[in-house]
């Protein structure tokens, strides 16, 4: 039997259903149990109706095991009795096979790839709509509110929402919004989830002419981004892609900037299924998606690509 509690795995194996209440959790409070005989949804009486109707699991061949929220019933032990149990995390009496599941989860089927592209379109539209409404005098909190509104308007849930203005962009690579007021420069970063799949995008906004330094950095980051995209092809070693990006950082005059922030990696049901490093052992496979995010202090790119055997 296989027990699924993780938010990303639950969505992957149910066609996008959400088993969580808090978007900040990695494990949901409703579970999926797969046995040779049946597919079980284990939920309490608070969550069951939503899973059946809004998450469209009523007609998917699932058997619902519903328990009162105030009672304790070890449903997993009862349903998996006599079976060898695997789980997507640590669970008493189960073998943790989360790494194997994650590897399979990155191989997106055609329908998943099409949906991911649509999620990216919505995320791009949302961040663009927020960007054109952003004005000097707004706080980072207000800008974040604009972005959240535009994301939710498109049926996407923001799971990463970062905003920085002016010197905060120079200081932090992961800037949580504050009450700092924008003068002329702002950075918006979004990770948006719909039916389990995550899109990622960033925007930079500047009122007035760019300084020569910002132009130089923007062009340098674009070169690194292009290097990452051009080398992301089926059969390529992720470590080799990373090495070429590091070489490009050096070639454009910023040899150490890659050390200050991760460069991205595979994306799908997680914001990053794994992060590329110099020691990565993964091989790019057809059907995987990648979100690269090279950065130099004060500028950054986030670009999602679906590698093919042809030029993207």
Short mmCIF file of C-alpha atoms in Angstrom, two decimals:
data_model
loop_
_atom_site.label_atom_id
_atom_site.label_comp_id
_atom_site.label_asym_id
_atom_site.label_seq_id
_atom_site.Cartn_x
_atom_site.Cartn_y
_atom_site.Cartn_z
CA UNK A 1 0.00 0.00 0.00
CA UNK A 2 1.07 3.60 -0.54
CA UNK A 3 0.19 6.43 1.84
CA UNK A 4 0.23 9.97 0.44
CA UNK A 5 0.07 12.93 2.83
CA UNK A 6 2.18 15.57 1.06
CA UNK A 7 0.42 18.49 -0.63
CA UNK A 8 2.39 18.16 -3.87
CA UNK A 9 2.03 14.37 -4.13
CA UNK A 10 -1.67 14.47 -3.29
CA UNK A 11 -2.25 16.98 -6.09
CA UNK A 12 -0.07 14.97 -8.49
CA UNK A 13 -1.91 11.68 -7.93
CA UNK A 14 -5.46 13.10 -7.80
CA UNK A 15 -5.34 15.39 -10.82
CA UNK A 16 -4.77 18.59 -8.87
CA UNK A 17 -6.86 18.22 -5.70
CA UNK A 18 -5.90 20.27 -2.63
CA UNK A 19 -5.67 18.37 0.67
CA UNK A 20 -4.57 21.34 2.76
CA UNK A 21 -6.16 24.21 4.65
CA UNK A 22 -3.05 26.31 5.31
CA UNK A 23 -1.02 27.12 2.19
CA UNK A 24 2.09 27.11 4.38
CA UNK A 25 1.97 23.39 5.11
CA UNK A 26 3.85 20.64 3.27
CA UNK A 27 1.54 17.86 4.56
CA UNK A 28 -2.20 18.01 4.21
CA UNK A 29 -4.81 16.97 6.74
CA UNK A 30 -6.54 14.66 4.24
CA UNK A 31 -4.67 11.64 2.92
CA UNK A 32 -4.66 9.27 -0.03
CA UNK A 33 -4.13 5.54 0.51
CA UNK A 34 -3.59 3.29 -2.50
CA UNK A 35 -3.94 -0.48 -2.08
CA UNK A 36 -4.21 -3.30 -4.66
CA UNK A 37 -7.98 -3.26 -4.14
CA UNK A 38 -8.96 0.39 -3.80
CA UNK A 39 -8.11 4.10 -3.71
CA UNK A 40 -9.05 5.59 -0.36
CA UNK A 41 -9.43 9.22 0.64
CA UNK A 42 -8.97 9.50 4.40
CA UNK A 43 -10.57 12.72 5.69
CA UNK A 44 -12.43 14.08 8.66
CA UNK A 45 -16.01 15.30 8.46
CA UNK A 46 -14.86 18.92 8.04
CA UNK A 47 -12.94 18.31 4.82
CA UNK A 48 -14.77 15.42 3.16
CA UNK A 49 -17.55 17.39 1.44
CA UNK A 50 -15.12 19.93 -0.03
CA UNK A 51 -12.91 17.15 -1.39
CA UNK A 52 -15.89 15.39 -2.92
CA UNK A 53 -17.41 18.47 -4.57
CA UNK A 54 -14.94 21.33 -5.05
CA UNK A 55 -11.93 19.05 -5.60
CA UNK A 56 -14.06 16.74 -7.80
CA UNK A 57 -13.04 13.49 -6.10
CA UNK A 58 -16.57 12.10 -5.72
CA UNK A 59 -16.61 10.43 -9.12
CA UNK A 60 -12.97 9.40 -9.41
CA UNK A 61 -13.34 5.87 -8.10
CA UNK A 62 -12.26 6.86 -4.60
CA UNK A 63 -13.64 5.32 -1.45
CA UNK A 64 -14.04 7.90 1.29
CA UNK A 65 -13.12 6.95 4.84
CA UNK A 66 -14.63 9.78 6.88
CA UNK A 67 -13.97 10.15 10.60
CA UNK A 68 -15.41 12.71 13.04
CA UNK A 69 -12.88 15.50 13.61
CA UNK A 70 -13.00 14.92 17.39
CA UNK A 71 -12.41 11.16 17.30
CA UNK A 72 -9.23 9.15 16.79
CA UNK A 73 -9.31 6.20 14.39
CA UNK A 74 -6.16 4.67 12.94
CA UNK A 75 -7.69 4.20 9.50
CA UNK A 76 -4.34 3.50 7.82
CA UNK A 77 -3.59 0.55 10.11
CA UNK A 78 -7.04 -0.89 9.46
CA UNK A 79 -6.99 -0.49 5.66
CA UNK A 80 -3.36 -1.53 5.14
CA UNK A 81 -3.32 -4.45 7.54
CA UNK A 82 -1.17 -7.27 6.15
CA UNK A 83 0.31 -5.06 3.41
CA UNK A 84 3.80 -3.64 3.11
CA UNK A 85 3.35 0.12 3.50
CA UNK A 86 5.24 2.87 1.71
CA UNK A 87 4.77 6.58 2.39
CA UNK A 88 5.83 9.94 1.01
CA UNK A 89 7.43 10.84 4.33
CA UNK A 90 8.09 9.45 7.75
CA UNK A 91 5.16 7.40 9.07
CA UNK A 92 5.15 4.67 11.73
CA UNK A 93 5.69 1.24 10.18
CA UNK A 94 6.11 2.61 6.64
CA UNK A 95 9.07 2.82 4.29
CA UNK A 96 9.83 6.38 3.25
CA UNK A 97 9.89 6.44 -0.57
CA UNK A 98 9.55 10.21 -0.98
CA UNK A 99 12.71 10.52 -3.09
CA UNK A 100 11.47 7.97 -5.64
CA UNK A 101 8.07 9.63 -5.83
CA UNK A 102 9.63 13.07 -6.33
CA UNK A 103 11.70 11.76 -9.23
CA UNK A 104 8.60 10.40 -10.96
CA UNK A 105 6.58 13.53 -10.15
CA UNK A 106 8.87 15.74 -12.25
CA UNK A 107 8.02 13.82 -15.44
CA UNK A 108 4.97 15.79 -16.52
CA UNK A 109 2.42 14.22 -18.83
CA UNK A 110 1.16 16.20 -21.86
CA UNK A 111 -1.94 17.39 -20.01
CA UNK A 112 0.15 18.52 -17.06
CA UNK A 113 2.55 20.38 -19.33
CA UNK A 114 -0.34 22.16 -21.03
CA UNK A 115 -1.82 23.15 -17.67
CA UNK A 116 1.56 24.34 -16.38
CA UNK A 117 1.91 26.60 -19.43
CA UNK A 118 -1.51 28.06 -18.67
CA UNK A 119 -0.58 28.60 -15.02
CA UNK A 120 2.50 30.47 -16.22
CA UNK A 121 0.36 32.64 -18.49
CA UNK A 122 -1.89 33.54 -15.54
CA UNK A 123 1.10 34.28 -13.31
CA UNK A 124 2.62 36.47 -16.02
CA UNK A 125 -0.63 38.35 -16.53
CA UNK A 126 -1.07 38.84 -12.80
CA UNK A 127 2.40 40.20 -12.13
CA UNK A 128 2.20 42.47 -15.18
CA UNK A 129 -1.16 43.84 -14.04
CA UNK A 130 0.26 44.51 -10.57
CA UNK A 131 3.42 46.04 -12.02
CA UNK A 132 1.58 48.67 -14.07
CA UNK A 133 -0.42 49.67 -10.97
CA UNK A 134 2.67 50.02 -8.78
CA UNK A 135 3.57 53.65 -8.05
CA UNK A 136 6.15 55.54 -5.99
CA UNK A 137 4.72 56.22 -2.54
CA UNK A 138 3.30 52.70 -2.13
CA UNK A 139 4.62 50.45 0.60
CA UNK A 140 5.93 46.96 -0.09
CA UNK A 141 2.84 45.65 1.71
CA UNK A 142 0.54 47.59 -0.66
CA UNK A 143 2.38 46.30 -3.72
CA UNK A 144 2.16 42.76 -2.37
CA UNK A 145 -1.58 43.27 -1.90
CA UNK A 146 -1.94 44.37 -5.52
CA UNK A 147 -0.10 41.28 -6.69
CA UNK A 148 -2.11 38.93 -4.46
CA UNK A 149 -5.37 40.41 -5.76
CA UNK A 150 -4.35 39.96 -9.40
CA UNK A 151 -3.20 36.39 -8.76
CA UNK A 152 -6.39 35.34 -7.00
CA UNK A 153 -8.51 37.02 -9.70
CA UNK A 154 -7.10 34.45 -12.12
CA UNK A 155 -7.83 31.46 -9.91
CA UNK A 156 -4.22 31.02 -8.83
CA UNK A 157 -3.01 30.79 -5.22
CA UNK A 158 0.14 32.76 -4.36
CA UNK A 159 2.50 30.50 -2.41
CA UNK A 160 5.58 32.74 -2.81
CA UNK A 161 5.08 36.49 -2.82
CA UNK A 162 8.14 38.71 -2.40
CA UNK A 163 8.38 42.46 -2.82
CA UNK A 164 11.33 44.82 -2.35
CA UNK A 165 11.80 48.49 -3.16
CA UNK A 166 14.88 50.62 -3.73
CA UNK A 167 17.81 49.63 -1.47
CA UNK A 168 15.97 46.52 -0.23
CA UNK A 169 16.50 45.08 -3.72
CA UNK A 170 20.24 45.49 -3.29
CA UNK A 171 20.25 44.03 0.21
CA UNK A 172 18.11 40.87 0.01
CA UNK A 173 17.56 38.06 -2.48
CA UNK A 174 14.43 36.86 -0.63
CA UNK A 175 12.74 40.12 0.43
CA UNK A 176 9.56 39.62 2.43
CA UNK A 177 7.39 42.74 2.08
CA UNK A 178 7.61 45.45 4.75
CA UNK A 179 6.18 48.94 5.25
CA UNK A 180 9.09 50.53 3.35
CA UNK A 181 7.84 53.11 0.84
CA UNK A 182 8.82 52.92 -2.83
CA UNK A 183 10.76 55.82 -4.27
CA UNK A 184 11.51 54.65 -7.83
CA UNK A 185 12.56 50.99 -7.98
CA UNK A 186 10.58 47.83 -7.14
CA UNK A 187 10.97 44.07 -7.53
CA UNK A 188 8.00 41.67 -7.52
CA UNK A 189 8.45 37.89 -7.27
CA UNK A 190 5.64 35.36 -7.53
CA UNK A 191 5.16 31.63 -7.16
CA UNK A 192 1.57 30.75 -8.03
CA UNK A 193 -0.18 27.38 -7.70
CA UNK A 194 -3.23 26.10 -9.59
CA UNK A 195 -4.44 22.48 -9.44
CA UNK A 196 -1.14 21.63 -7.78
CA UNK A 197 1.17 23.01 -10.49
CA UNK A 198 3.40 25.98 -9.74
CA UNK A 199 4.46 28.83 -12.02
CA UNK A 200 7.25 31.28 -11.15
CA UNK A 201 7.93 34.78 -12.43
CA UNK A 202 9.56 38.07 -11.42
CA UNK A 203 9.27 41.72 -12.51
CA UNK A 204 11.47 44.78 -12.04
CA UNK A 205 9.92 48.27 -12.19
CA UNK A 206 11.91 51.51 -12.39
CA UNK A 207 10.60 55.07 -12.63
CA UNK A 208 13.03 57.32 -14.51
CA UNK A 209 16.19 56.46 -16.46
CA UNK A 210 18.15 53.37 -15.42
CA UNK A 211 21.64 53.99 -14.16
CA UNK A 212 24.55 52.65 -16.19
CA UNK A 213 25.22 50.13 -13.41
CA UNK A 214 21.68 48.73 -13.47
CA UNK A 215 21.73 48.45 -17.26
CA UNK A 216 25.03 46.60 -17.13
CA UNK A 217 23.74 44.20 -14.47
CA UNK A 218 20.47 43.65 -16.33
CA UNK A 219 22.30 42.70 -19.50
CA UNK A 220 24.67 40.44 -17.55
CA UNK A 221 21.82 38.56 -15.86
CA UNK A 222 20.07 38.15 -19.22
CA UNK A 223 23.23 36.51 -20.60
CA UNK A 224 23.31 34.05 -17.71
CA UNK A 225 19.60 33.34 -18.12
CA UNK A 226 20.05 32.69 -21.84
CA UNK A 227 22.93 30.32 -21.07
CA UNK A 228 20.80 28.32 -18.65
CA UNK A 229 17.88 28.08 -21.08
CA UNK A 230 20.01 27.22 -24.10
CA UNK A 231 21.70 24.35 -22.27
CA UNK A 232 18.55 22.87 -20.73
CA UNK A 233 18.01 20.00 -23.13
CA UNK A 234 17.04 16.35 -22.61
CA UNK A 235 20.13 14.33 -21.76
CA UNK A 236 22.10 17.26 -20.35
CA UNK A 237 23.66 16.90 -16.91
CA UNK A 238 22.30 19.51 -14.52
CA UNK A 239 25.79 19.98 -13.07
CA UNK A 240 27.09 20.85 -16.55
CA UNK A 241 24.30 23.39 -17.07
CA UNK A 242 25.19 24.93 -13.74
CA UNK A 243 28.90 25.03 -14.62
CA UNK A 244 28.18 26.87 -17.87
CA UNK A 245 26.10 29.42 -15.96
CA UNK A 246 28.97 29.98 -13.53
CA UNK A 247 31.33 30.46 -16.48
CA UNK A 248 28.95 33.04 -17.93
CA UNK A 249 28.78 34.93 -14.63
CA UNK A 250 32.57 35.22 -14.83
CA UNK A 251 32.53 36.18 -18.51
CA UNK A 252 30.14 39.10 -17.89
CA UNK A 253 32.19 40.40 -14.98
CA UNK A 254 30.36 39.04 -11.92
CA UNK A 255 32.19 35.80 -11.04
CA UNK A 256 30.91 35.38 -7.47
CA UNK A 257 27.27 36.44 -7.74
CA UNK A 258 26.02 32.86 -8.20
CA UNK A 259 27.19 32.13 -4.65
CA UNK A 260 24.67 34.54 -3.14
CA UNK A 261 21.48 32.84 -4.32
CA UNK A 262 20.41 29.51 -5.78
CA UNK A 263 20.02 29.45 -9.55
CA UNK A 264 16.78 27.49 -9.74
CA UNK A 265 16.06 23.99 -10.99
CA UNK A 266 13.19 21.68 -11.88
CA UNK A 267 9.66 22.93 -11.22
CA UNK A 268 6.26 21.28 -11.27
CA UNK A 269 4.26 20.39 -8.18
CA UNK A 270 6.86 22.13 -6.02
CA UNK A 271 8.20 25.64 -6.48
CA UNK A 272 11.51 23.87 -7.10
CA UNK A 273 11.44 20.09 -7.28
CA UNK A 274 15.19 20.28 -6.71
CA UNK A 275 17.78 23.03 -6.88
CA UNK A 276 20.71 22.81 -9.25
CA UNK A 277 24.15 22.85 -7.65
CA UNK A 278 27.70 22.16 -8.84
CA UNK A 279 27.30 18.61 -7.50
CA UNK A 280 23.86 17.83 -8.98
CA UNK A 281 23.57 14.28 -10.33
CA UNK A 282 20.26 14.75 -12.17
CA UNK A 283 19.88 14.47 -15.93
CA UNK A 284 17.38 16.66 -17.80
CA UNK A 285 14.55 14.51 -19.12
CA UNK A 286 11.89 15.18 -21.72
CA UNK A 287 8.70 16.25 -19.98
CA UNK A 288 10.38 18.07 -17.12
CA UNK A 289 10.01 21.81 -16.58
CA UNK A 290 12.70 24.13 -15.25
CA UNK A 291 12.56 27.52 -13.56
CA UNK A 292 15.93 29.26 -13.62
CA UNK A 293 16.46 32.39 -11.55
CA UNK A 294 19.92 33.89 -12.00
CA UNK A 295 20.54 37.08 -10.08
CA UNK A 296 23.06 39.83 -9.47
CA UNK A 297 22.62 42.26 -6.59
CA UNK A 298 19.71 44.58 -7.52
CA UNK A 299 18.55 42.59 -10.59
CA UNK A 300 17.13 39.10 -11.13
CA UNK A 301 15.34 36.95 -13.69
CA UNK A 302 12.89 34.11 -13.22
CA UNK A 303 12.19 32.17 -16.41
CA UNK A 304 10.33 28.87 -16.79
CA UNK A 305 11.14 26.57 -19.69
CA UNK A 306 9.92 23.19 -20.89
CA UNK A 307 12.96 21.60 -22.59
CA UNK A 308 12.42 19.92 -25.92
CA UNK A 309 14.65 18.40 -28.53
CA UNK A 310 14.18 21.55 -30.60
CA UNK A 311 15.09 25.14 -29.91
CA UNK A 312 12.71 26.82 -27.44
#
